[in-house]
Coordinates of C-alpha atoms in Angstrom, one line a residue:
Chain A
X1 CA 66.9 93.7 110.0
X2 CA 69.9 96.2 110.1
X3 CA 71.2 94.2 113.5
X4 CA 74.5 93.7 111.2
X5 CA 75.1 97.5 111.4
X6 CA 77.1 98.3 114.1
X7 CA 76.1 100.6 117.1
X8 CA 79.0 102.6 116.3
X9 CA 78.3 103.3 112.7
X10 CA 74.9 104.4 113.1
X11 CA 75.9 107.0 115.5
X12 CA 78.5 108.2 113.1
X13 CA 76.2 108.3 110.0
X14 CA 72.5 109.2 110.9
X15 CA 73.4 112.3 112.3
X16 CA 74.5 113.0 108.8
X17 CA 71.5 111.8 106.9
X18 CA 68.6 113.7 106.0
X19 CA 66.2 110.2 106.4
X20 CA 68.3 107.6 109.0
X21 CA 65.8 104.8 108.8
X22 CA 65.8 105.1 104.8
X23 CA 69.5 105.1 104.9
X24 CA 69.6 101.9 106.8
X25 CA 67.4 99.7 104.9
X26 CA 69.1 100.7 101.5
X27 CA 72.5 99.4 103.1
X28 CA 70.9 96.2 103.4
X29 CA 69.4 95.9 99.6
X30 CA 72.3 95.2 97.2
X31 CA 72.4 97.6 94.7
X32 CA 70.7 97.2 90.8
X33 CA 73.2 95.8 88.2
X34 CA 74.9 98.6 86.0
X35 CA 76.6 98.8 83.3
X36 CA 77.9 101.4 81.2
X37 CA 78.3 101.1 77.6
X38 CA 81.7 100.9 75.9
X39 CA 82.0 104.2 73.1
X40 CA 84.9 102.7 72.2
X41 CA 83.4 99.6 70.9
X42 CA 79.5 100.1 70.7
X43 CA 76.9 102.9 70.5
X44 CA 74.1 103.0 72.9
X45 CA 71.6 102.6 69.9
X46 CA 73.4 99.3 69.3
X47 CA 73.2 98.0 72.5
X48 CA 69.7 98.8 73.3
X49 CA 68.6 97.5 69.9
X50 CA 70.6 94.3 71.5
X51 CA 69.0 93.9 74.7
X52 CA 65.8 94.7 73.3
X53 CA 66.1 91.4 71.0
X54 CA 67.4 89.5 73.9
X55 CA 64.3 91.0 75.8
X56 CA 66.4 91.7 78.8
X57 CA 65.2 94.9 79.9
X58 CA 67.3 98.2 80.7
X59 CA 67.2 101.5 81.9
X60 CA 68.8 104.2 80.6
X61 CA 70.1 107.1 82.9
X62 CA 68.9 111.0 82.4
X63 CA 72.2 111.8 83.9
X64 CA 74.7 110.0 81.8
X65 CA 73.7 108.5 78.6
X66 CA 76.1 105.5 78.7
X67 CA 74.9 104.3 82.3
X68 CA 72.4 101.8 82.1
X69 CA 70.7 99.8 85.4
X70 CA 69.1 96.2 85.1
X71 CA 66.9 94.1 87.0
X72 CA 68.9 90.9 84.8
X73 CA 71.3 89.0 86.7
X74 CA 72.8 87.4 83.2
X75 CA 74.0 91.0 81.6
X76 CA 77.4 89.1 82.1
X77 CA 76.6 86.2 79.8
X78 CA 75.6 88.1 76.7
X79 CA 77.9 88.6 73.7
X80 CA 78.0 92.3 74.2
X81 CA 79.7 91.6 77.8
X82 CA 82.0 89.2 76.5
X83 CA 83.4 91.5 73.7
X84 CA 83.6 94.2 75.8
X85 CA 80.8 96.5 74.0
X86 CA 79.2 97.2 77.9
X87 CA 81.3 97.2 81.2
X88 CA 79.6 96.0 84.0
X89 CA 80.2 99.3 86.9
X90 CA 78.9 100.5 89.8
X91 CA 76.8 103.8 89.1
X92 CA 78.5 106.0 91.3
X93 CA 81.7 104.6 89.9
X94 CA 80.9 106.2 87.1
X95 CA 80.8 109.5 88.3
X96 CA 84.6 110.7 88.6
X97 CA 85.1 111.2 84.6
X98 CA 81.7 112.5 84.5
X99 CA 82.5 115.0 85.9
X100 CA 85.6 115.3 84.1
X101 CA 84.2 114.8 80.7
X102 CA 84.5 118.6 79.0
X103 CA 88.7 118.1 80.0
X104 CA 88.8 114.5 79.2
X105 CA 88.2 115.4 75.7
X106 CA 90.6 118.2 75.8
X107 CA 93.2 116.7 77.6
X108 CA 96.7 115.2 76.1
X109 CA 98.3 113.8 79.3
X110 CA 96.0 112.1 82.4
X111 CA 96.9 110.4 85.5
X112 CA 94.5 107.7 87.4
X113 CA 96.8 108.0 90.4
X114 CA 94.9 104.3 92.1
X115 CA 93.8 102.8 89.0
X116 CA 93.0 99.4 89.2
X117 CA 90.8 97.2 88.4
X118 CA 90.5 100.4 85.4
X119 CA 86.9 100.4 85.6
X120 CA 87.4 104.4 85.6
X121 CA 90.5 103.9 83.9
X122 CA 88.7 102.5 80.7
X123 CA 85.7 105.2 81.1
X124 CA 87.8 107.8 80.9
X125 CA 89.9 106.5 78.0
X126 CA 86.7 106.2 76.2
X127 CA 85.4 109.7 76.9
X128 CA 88.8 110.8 75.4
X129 CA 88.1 108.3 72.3
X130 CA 92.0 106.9 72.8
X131 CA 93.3 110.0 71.9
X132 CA 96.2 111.5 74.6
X133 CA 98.1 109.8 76.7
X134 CA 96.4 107.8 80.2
X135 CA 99.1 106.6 83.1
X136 CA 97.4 104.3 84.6
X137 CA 99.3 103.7 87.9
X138 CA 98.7 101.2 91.1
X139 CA 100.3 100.1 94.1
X140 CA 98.9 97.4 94.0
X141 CA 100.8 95.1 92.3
X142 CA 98.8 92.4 92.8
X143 CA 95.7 94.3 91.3
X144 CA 97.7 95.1 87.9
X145 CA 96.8 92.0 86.2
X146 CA 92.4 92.8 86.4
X147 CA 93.4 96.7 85.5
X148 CA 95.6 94.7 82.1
X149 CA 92.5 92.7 81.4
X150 CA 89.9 95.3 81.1
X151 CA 91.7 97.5 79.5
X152 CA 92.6 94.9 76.8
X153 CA 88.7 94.2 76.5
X154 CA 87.4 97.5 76.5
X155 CA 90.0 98.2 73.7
X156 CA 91.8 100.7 75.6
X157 CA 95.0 101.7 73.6
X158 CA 95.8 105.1 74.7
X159 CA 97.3 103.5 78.3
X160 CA 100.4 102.8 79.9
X161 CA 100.4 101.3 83.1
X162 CA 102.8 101.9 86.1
X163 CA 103.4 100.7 89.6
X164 CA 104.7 103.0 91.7
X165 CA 103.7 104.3 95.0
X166 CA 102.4 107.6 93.5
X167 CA 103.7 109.5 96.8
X168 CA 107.5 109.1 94.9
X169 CA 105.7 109.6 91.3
X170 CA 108.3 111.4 89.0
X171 CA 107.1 115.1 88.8
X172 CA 105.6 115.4 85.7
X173 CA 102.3 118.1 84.3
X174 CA 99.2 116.3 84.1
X175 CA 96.3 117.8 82.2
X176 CA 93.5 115.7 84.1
X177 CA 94.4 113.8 87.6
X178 CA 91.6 111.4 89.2
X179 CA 92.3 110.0 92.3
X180 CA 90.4 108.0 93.3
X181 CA 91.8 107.1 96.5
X182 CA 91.8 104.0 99.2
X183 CA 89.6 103.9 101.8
X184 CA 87.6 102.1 104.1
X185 CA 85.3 101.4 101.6
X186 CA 81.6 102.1 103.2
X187 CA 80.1 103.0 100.8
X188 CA 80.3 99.5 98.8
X189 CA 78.6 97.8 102.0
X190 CA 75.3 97.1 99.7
X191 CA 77.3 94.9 97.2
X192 CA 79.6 93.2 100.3
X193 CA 78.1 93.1 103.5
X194 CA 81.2 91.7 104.6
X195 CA 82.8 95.3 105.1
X196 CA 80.2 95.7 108.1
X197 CA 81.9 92.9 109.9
X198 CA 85.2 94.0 109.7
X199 CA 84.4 98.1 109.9
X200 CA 86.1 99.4 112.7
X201 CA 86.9 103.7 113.1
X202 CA 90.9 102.6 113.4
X203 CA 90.4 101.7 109.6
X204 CA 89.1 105.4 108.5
X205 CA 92.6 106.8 111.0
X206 CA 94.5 104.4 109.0
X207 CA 93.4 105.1 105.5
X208 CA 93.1 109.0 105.8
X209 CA 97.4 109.0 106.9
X210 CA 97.6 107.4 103.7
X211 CA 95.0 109.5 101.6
X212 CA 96.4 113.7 102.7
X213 CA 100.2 112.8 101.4
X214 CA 98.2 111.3 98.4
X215 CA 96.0 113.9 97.6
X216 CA 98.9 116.5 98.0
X217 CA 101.3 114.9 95.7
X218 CA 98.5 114.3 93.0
X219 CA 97.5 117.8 93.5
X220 CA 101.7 118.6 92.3
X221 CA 101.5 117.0 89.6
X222 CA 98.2 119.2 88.0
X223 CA 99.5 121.5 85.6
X224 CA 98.2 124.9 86.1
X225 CA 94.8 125.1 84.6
X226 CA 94.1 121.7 85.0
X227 CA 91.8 119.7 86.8
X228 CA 91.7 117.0 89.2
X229 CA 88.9 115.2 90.6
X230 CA 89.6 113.4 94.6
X231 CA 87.1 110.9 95.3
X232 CA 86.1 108.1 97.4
X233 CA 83.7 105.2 98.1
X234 CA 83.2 106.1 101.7
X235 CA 81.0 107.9 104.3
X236 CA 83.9 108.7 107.1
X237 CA 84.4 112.6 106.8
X238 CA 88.5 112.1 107.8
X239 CA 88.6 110.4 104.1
X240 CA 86.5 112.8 102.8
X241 CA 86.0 116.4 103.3
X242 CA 89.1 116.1 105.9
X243 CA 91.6 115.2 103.3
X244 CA 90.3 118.2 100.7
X245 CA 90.4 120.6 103.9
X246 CA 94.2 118.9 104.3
X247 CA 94.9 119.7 100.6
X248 CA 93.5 123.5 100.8
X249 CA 95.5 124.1 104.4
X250 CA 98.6 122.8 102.7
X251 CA 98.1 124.2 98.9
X252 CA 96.5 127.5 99.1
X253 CA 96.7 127.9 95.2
X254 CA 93.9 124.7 95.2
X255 CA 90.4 125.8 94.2
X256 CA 87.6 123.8 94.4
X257 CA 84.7 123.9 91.8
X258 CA 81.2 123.1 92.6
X259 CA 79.6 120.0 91.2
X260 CA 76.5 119.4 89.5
X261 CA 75.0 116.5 87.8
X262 CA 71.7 117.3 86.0
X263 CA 69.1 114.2 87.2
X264 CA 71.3 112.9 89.4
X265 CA 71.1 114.1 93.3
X266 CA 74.1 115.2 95.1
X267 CA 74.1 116.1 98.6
X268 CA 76.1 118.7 101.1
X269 CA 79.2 118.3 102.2
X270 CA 79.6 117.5 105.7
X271 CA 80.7 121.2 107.4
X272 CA 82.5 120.1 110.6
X273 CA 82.9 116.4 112.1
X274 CA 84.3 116.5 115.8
X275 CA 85.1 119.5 116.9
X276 CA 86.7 120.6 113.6
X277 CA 85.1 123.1 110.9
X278 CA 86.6 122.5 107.6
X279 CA 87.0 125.3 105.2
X280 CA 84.0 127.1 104.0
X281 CA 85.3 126.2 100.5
X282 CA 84.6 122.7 101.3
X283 CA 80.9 123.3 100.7
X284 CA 81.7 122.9 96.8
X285 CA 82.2 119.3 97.2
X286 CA 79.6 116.4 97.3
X287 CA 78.5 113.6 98.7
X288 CA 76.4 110.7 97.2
X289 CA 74.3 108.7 100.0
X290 CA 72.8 105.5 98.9
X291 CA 69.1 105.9 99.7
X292 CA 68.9 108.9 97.5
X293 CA 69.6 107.4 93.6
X294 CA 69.8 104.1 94.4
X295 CA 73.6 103.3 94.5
X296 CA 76.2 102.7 96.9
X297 CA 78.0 105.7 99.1
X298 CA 80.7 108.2 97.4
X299 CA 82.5 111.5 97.6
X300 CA 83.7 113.8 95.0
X301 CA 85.9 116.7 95.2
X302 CA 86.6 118.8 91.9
X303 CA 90.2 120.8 92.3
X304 CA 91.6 123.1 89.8
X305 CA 94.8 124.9 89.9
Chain B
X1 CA 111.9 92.9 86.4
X2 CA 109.3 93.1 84.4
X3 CA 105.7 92.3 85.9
X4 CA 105.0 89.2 83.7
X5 CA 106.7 88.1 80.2
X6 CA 104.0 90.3 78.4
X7 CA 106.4 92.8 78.0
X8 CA 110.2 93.2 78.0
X9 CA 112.0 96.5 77.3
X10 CA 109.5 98.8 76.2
X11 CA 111.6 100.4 73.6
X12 CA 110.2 101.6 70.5
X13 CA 110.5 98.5 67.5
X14 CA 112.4 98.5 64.8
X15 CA 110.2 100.7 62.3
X16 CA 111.9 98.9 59.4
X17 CA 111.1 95.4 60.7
X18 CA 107.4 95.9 62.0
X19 CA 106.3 97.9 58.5
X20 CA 108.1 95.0 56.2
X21 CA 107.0 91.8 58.8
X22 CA 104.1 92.8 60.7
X23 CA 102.4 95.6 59.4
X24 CA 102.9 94.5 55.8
X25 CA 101.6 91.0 56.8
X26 CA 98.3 92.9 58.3
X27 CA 97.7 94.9 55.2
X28 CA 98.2 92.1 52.6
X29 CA 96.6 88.9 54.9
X30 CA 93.7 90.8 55.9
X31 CA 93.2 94.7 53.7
X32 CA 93.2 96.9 56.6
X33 CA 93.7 100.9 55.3
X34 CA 97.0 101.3 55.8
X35 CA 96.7 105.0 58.2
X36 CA 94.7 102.4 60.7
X37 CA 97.6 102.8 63.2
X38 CA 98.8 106.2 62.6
X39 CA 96.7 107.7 65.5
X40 CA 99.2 105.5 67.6
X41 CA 103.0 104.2 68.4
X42 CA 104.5 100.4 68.0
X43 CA 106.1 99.0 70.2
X44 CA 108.6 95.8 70.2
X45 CA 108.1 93.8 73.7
X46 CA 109.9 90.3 74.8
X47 CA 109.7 87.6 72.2
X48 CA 108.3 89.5 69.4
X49 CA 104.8 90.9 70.8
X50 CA 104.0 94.0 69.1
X51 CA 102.3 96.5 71.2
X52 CA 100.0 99.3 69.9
X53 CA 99.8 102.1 72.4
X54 CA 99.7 105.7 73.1
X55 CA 102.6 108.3 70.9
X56 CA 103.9 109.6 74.3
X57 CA 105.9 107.4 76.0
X58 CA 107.1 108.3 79.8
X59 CA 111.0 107.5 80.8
X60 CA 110.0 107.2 84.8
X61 CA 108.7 105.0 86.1
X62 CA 109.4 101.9 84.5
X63 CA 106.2 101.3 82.4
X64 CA 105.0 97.7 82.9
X65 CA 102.7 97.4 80.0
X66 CA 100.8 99.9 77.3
X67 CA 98.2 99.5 74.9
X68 CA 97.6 96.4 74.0
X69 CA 99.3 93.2 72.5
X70 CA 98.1 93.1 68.5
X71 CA 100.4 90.9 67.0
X72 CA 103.0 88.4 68.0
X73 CA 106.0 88.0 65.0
X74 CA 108.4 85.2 66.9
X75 CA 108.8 82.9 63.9
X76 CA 105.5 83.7 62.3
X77 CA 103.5 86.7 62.4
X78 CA 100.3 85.4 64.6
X79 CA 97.3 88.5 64.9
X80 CA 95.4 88.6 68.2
X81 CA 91.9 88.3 69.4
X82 CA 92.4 91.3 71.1
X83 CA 93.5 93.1 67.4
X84 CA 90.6 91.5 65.7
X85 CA 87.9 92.4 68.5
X86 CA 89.1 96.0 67.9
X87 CA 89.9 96.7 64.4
X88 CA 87.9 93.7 62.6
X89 CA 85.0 95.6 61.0
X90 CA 88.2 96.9 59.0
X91 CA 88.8 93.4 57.6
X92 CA 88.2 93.1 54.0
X93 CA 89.5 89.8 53.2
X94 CA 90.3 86.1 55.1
X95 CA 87.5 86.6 57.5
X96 CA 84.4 83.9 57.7
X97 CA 81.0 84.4 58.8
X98 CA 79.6 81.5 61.1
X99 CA 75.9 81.2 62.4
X100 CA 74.7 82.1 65.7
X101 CA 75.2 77.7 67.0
X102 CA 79.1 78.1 66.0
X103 CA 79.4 81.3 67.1
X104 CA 78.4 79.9 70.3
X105 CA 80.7 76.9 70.1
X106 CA 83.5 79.4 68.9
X107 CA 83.6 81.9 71.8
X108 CA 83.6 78.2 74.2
X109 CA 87.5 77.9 72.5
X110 CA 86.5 74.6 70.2
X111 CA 88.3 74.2 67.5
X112 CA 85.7 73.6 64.1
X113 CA 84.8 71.8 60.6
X114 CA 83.2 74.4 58.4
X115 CA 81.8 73.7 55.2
X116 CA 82.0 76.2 52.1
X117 CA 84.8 78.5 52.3
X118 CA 84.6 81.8 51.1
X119 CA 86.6 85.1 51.3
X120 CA 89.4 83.1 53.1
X121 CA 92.6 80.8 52.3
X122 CA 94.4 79.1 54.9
X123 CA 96.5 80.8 57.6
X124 CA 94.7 83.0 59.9
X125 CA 91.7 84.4 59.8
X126 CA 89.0 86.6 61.6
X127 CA 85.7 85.1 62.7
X128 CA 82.5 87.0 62.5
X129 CA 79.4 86.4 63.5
X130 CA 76.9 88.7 61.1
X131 CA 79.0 92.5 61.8
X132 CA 80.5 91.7 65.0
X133 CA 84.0 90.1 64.9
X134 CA 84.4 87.7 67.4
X135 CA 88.3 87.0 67.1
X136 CA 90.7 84.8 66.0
X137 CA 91.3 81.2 64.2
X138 CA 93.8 79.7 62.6
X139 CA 92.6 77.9 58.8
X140 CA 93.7 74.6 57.4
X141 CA 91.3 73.5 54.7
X142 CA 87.9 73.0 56.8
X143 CA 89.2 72.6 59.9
X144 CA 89.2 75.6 61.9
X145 CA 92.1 75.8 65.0
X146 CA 90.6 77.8 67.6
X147 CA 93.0 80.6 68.6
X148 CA 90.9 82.3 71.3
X149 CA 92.6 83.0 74.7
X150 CA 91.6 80.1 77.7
X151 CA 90.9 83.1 79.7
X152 CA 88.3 84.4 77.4
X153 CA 86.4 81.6 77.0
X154 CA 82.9 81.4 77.9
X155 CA 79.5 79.8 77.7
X156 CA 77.1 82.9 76.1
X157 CA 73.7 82.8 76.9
X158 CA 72.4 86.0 74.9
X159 CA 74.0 85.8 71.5

């Protein structure tokens, strides 16, 4: 069933895993729907009162009151979708401004460094209730018009958006930074099998050139005492614990935090890949692997200066 | 250049001409509290949009849009859908409740007949369906012009 995998990936990844054959079989179930529900527009009371009329059923998740999975393939045709009450997300794309929430609400000035389509974007201005100031900025050009859209839906006001390669980014103090970086995108193999066809290891070489200037630059632009959170939607350890390891070689004033998300299970960081140890600080970050909550592949990296 | 013609120079507008033209017009036409706003700035883009958006502006790099568009004051003052889907529960007056079958037909972009008016005169108006505003028409006796975005529009099925 998993013949689509290839060889090459398997090596790479079940030596990482604590259950290879569960791993495998989850890649090739597409994830539950998700959504989360818009504070900005809604309360979860009303939106479960909602669903519960329409008697499409939901869960609720223990870790994150606002995440919600369902079995229903027409959450996107409800009224609450179409005024922007829920946002349709992936779970673990969710997880960045979770773990940000305590600053969010704090903070005055916050970068999303890759920010489009502003699914995070949109969660974060949310948590912060539009207060502050969000840059919301994207290379992407092409990608600017979804991140405009959804943030006009959610009601997002607190926003401006910029496109600008953020290695050039002007050098201002940022209260909060996520970035949420490219990458070779792995981890969202369960909602586009597609990526397995085109995976190759000259992708992950490719993206993590791109992702250490990235995560350097982001990492100037923290004011002291802020936070910033680095994270991706992939497995290779180059894009992940390889660029934080880049950051704390390069920036010896980075500290990482250790992260915890009560109900929610987050795995070890991977301590050396190829010959190379990363720092022992590099233990503090975490990794998300699909069989264990259900979800696609992530990594997340807290930094404070 | 600017990324589309959403937004020109974002410089801030005129405080003079958006508190007598638009603002005013927002108070009077539809009774919103008049601090609504305060929490945020205004901003004049190309052909009259009004932007609501965050105090702190940056100088670098260029900004290609904030906040989001809430009125439009190029000839007439015309309010959004994306204004009334945010700050409609605030509406006290020139709104109309329709049932849950026009609500339906209303969030499709078809313009309407509606029978007794109440709570409205002619111009625009929010609709509502029960507590939820739904967004934007434009009143002329019965007939109801349907002012919601093409790229909005949409069949519901849970309503």
């Amino acid at each position: 069933m998993d013949s689509i995998i290839p060889e090459k990936f398997k090596e790479r990844y079940c030596q990482l895993v604590d259950d290879p054959d569960k791993f495998l079989s989850t890649l090739m179930q597409y994830t539950p729907r998700s959504f989360r529900v818009n504070r900005l527009k809604a309360t979860v009371d009303e939106i479960k009162e909602r669903f519960d009329e329409y008697g499409i059923a939901i869960k609720q998740m223990s870790w994150y009151g606002d995440a919600f999975v369902s079995e229903n393939p027409e959450i996107g045709a409800t009224l609450e979708h179409f005024l922007g009450m829920i946002y349709i997300q992936e779970i673990v794309s969710m997880l960045p401004p979770v773990i940000m929430q305590k600053e969010l609400k704090q903070a005055k000035f916050v970068l999303d460094g890759c920010a489009a389509p502003g699914s995070k974007t949109t969660q974060m201005a949310a948590i912060m209730q539009n207060n502050g100031t969000i840059i919301a900025n994207d290379l992407a050009y092409g990608r600017i018009r979804a991140l405009k859209f959804n943030i006009e839906k959610t009601g997002t006001l607190n926003t401006i958006i910029t496109n600008r390669d953020l290695r050039t980014f002007p050098n201002y103090q940022f209260d909060a930074i996520l970035l949420d970086a490219p990458c070779s995108a792995e981890g969202t193999m369960r909602k586009n099998m597609e990526v397995f066809s085109t995976w190759n290891e000259r992708e992950i070489q490719k993206q993590c050139r791109v992702q250490k200037p990235l995560i350097l630059k982001a990492f100037d632009l923290l004011a002291p005492g802020g936070v910033m959170v680095y994270s991706t939607c992939t497995f290779a350890p180059e894009e992940n614990e390889g660029v934080v390891d880049w950051l704390l070689k390069n920036r010896p004033n980075a500290k990482l935090e250790k992260i915890a998300i009560d109900g929610f299970k987050l795995s070890s960081a991977i301590e050396e890949w190829n010959g190379e140890k990363f720092d022992s600080e590099i233990t503090k970050t975490a990794r998300v692997w699909p069989h264990h909550n259900d979800t696609g592949g992530f990594f997340l990296a807290r930094v404070t200066k | 250049m600017s990324y589309d013609d959403d937004y020109g120079n974002p410089e801030p507008a005129d405080p003079k001409k958006i508190q007598s033209e638009v603002l005013a017009y927002l108070y009077s036409r539809f009774g919103f509290d008049q601090k609504l706003f305060d929490n945020f700035g205004l901003y004049l883009g190309s052909k009259g949009k009004i932007y609501l958006g965050p105090k702190q502006l940056i100088k670098e790099p260029k900004i290609v849009t904030l906040g989001i568009m809430i009125a439009r004051a190029d000839g007439g003052i015309k309010p959004t859908t994306n204004l009334f889907q945010i700050f409609g529960k605030q509406i006290t007056k020139n709104y109309i409740k329709i049932s849950k079958e026009q609500a339906i037909v209303y969030v499709k972009g078809e313009d309407m007949n509606l029978g007794d008016i109440q709570n409205a005169s002619d111009g625009y108006v929010l609709i509502k369906y029960g507590d939820i505003p739904l967004g934007c028409g434009f009143l002329k006796g019965h007939a109801l012009k349907n002012m919601m975005p093409k790229a909005k529009r949409i069949g519901l099925k849970y309503i």
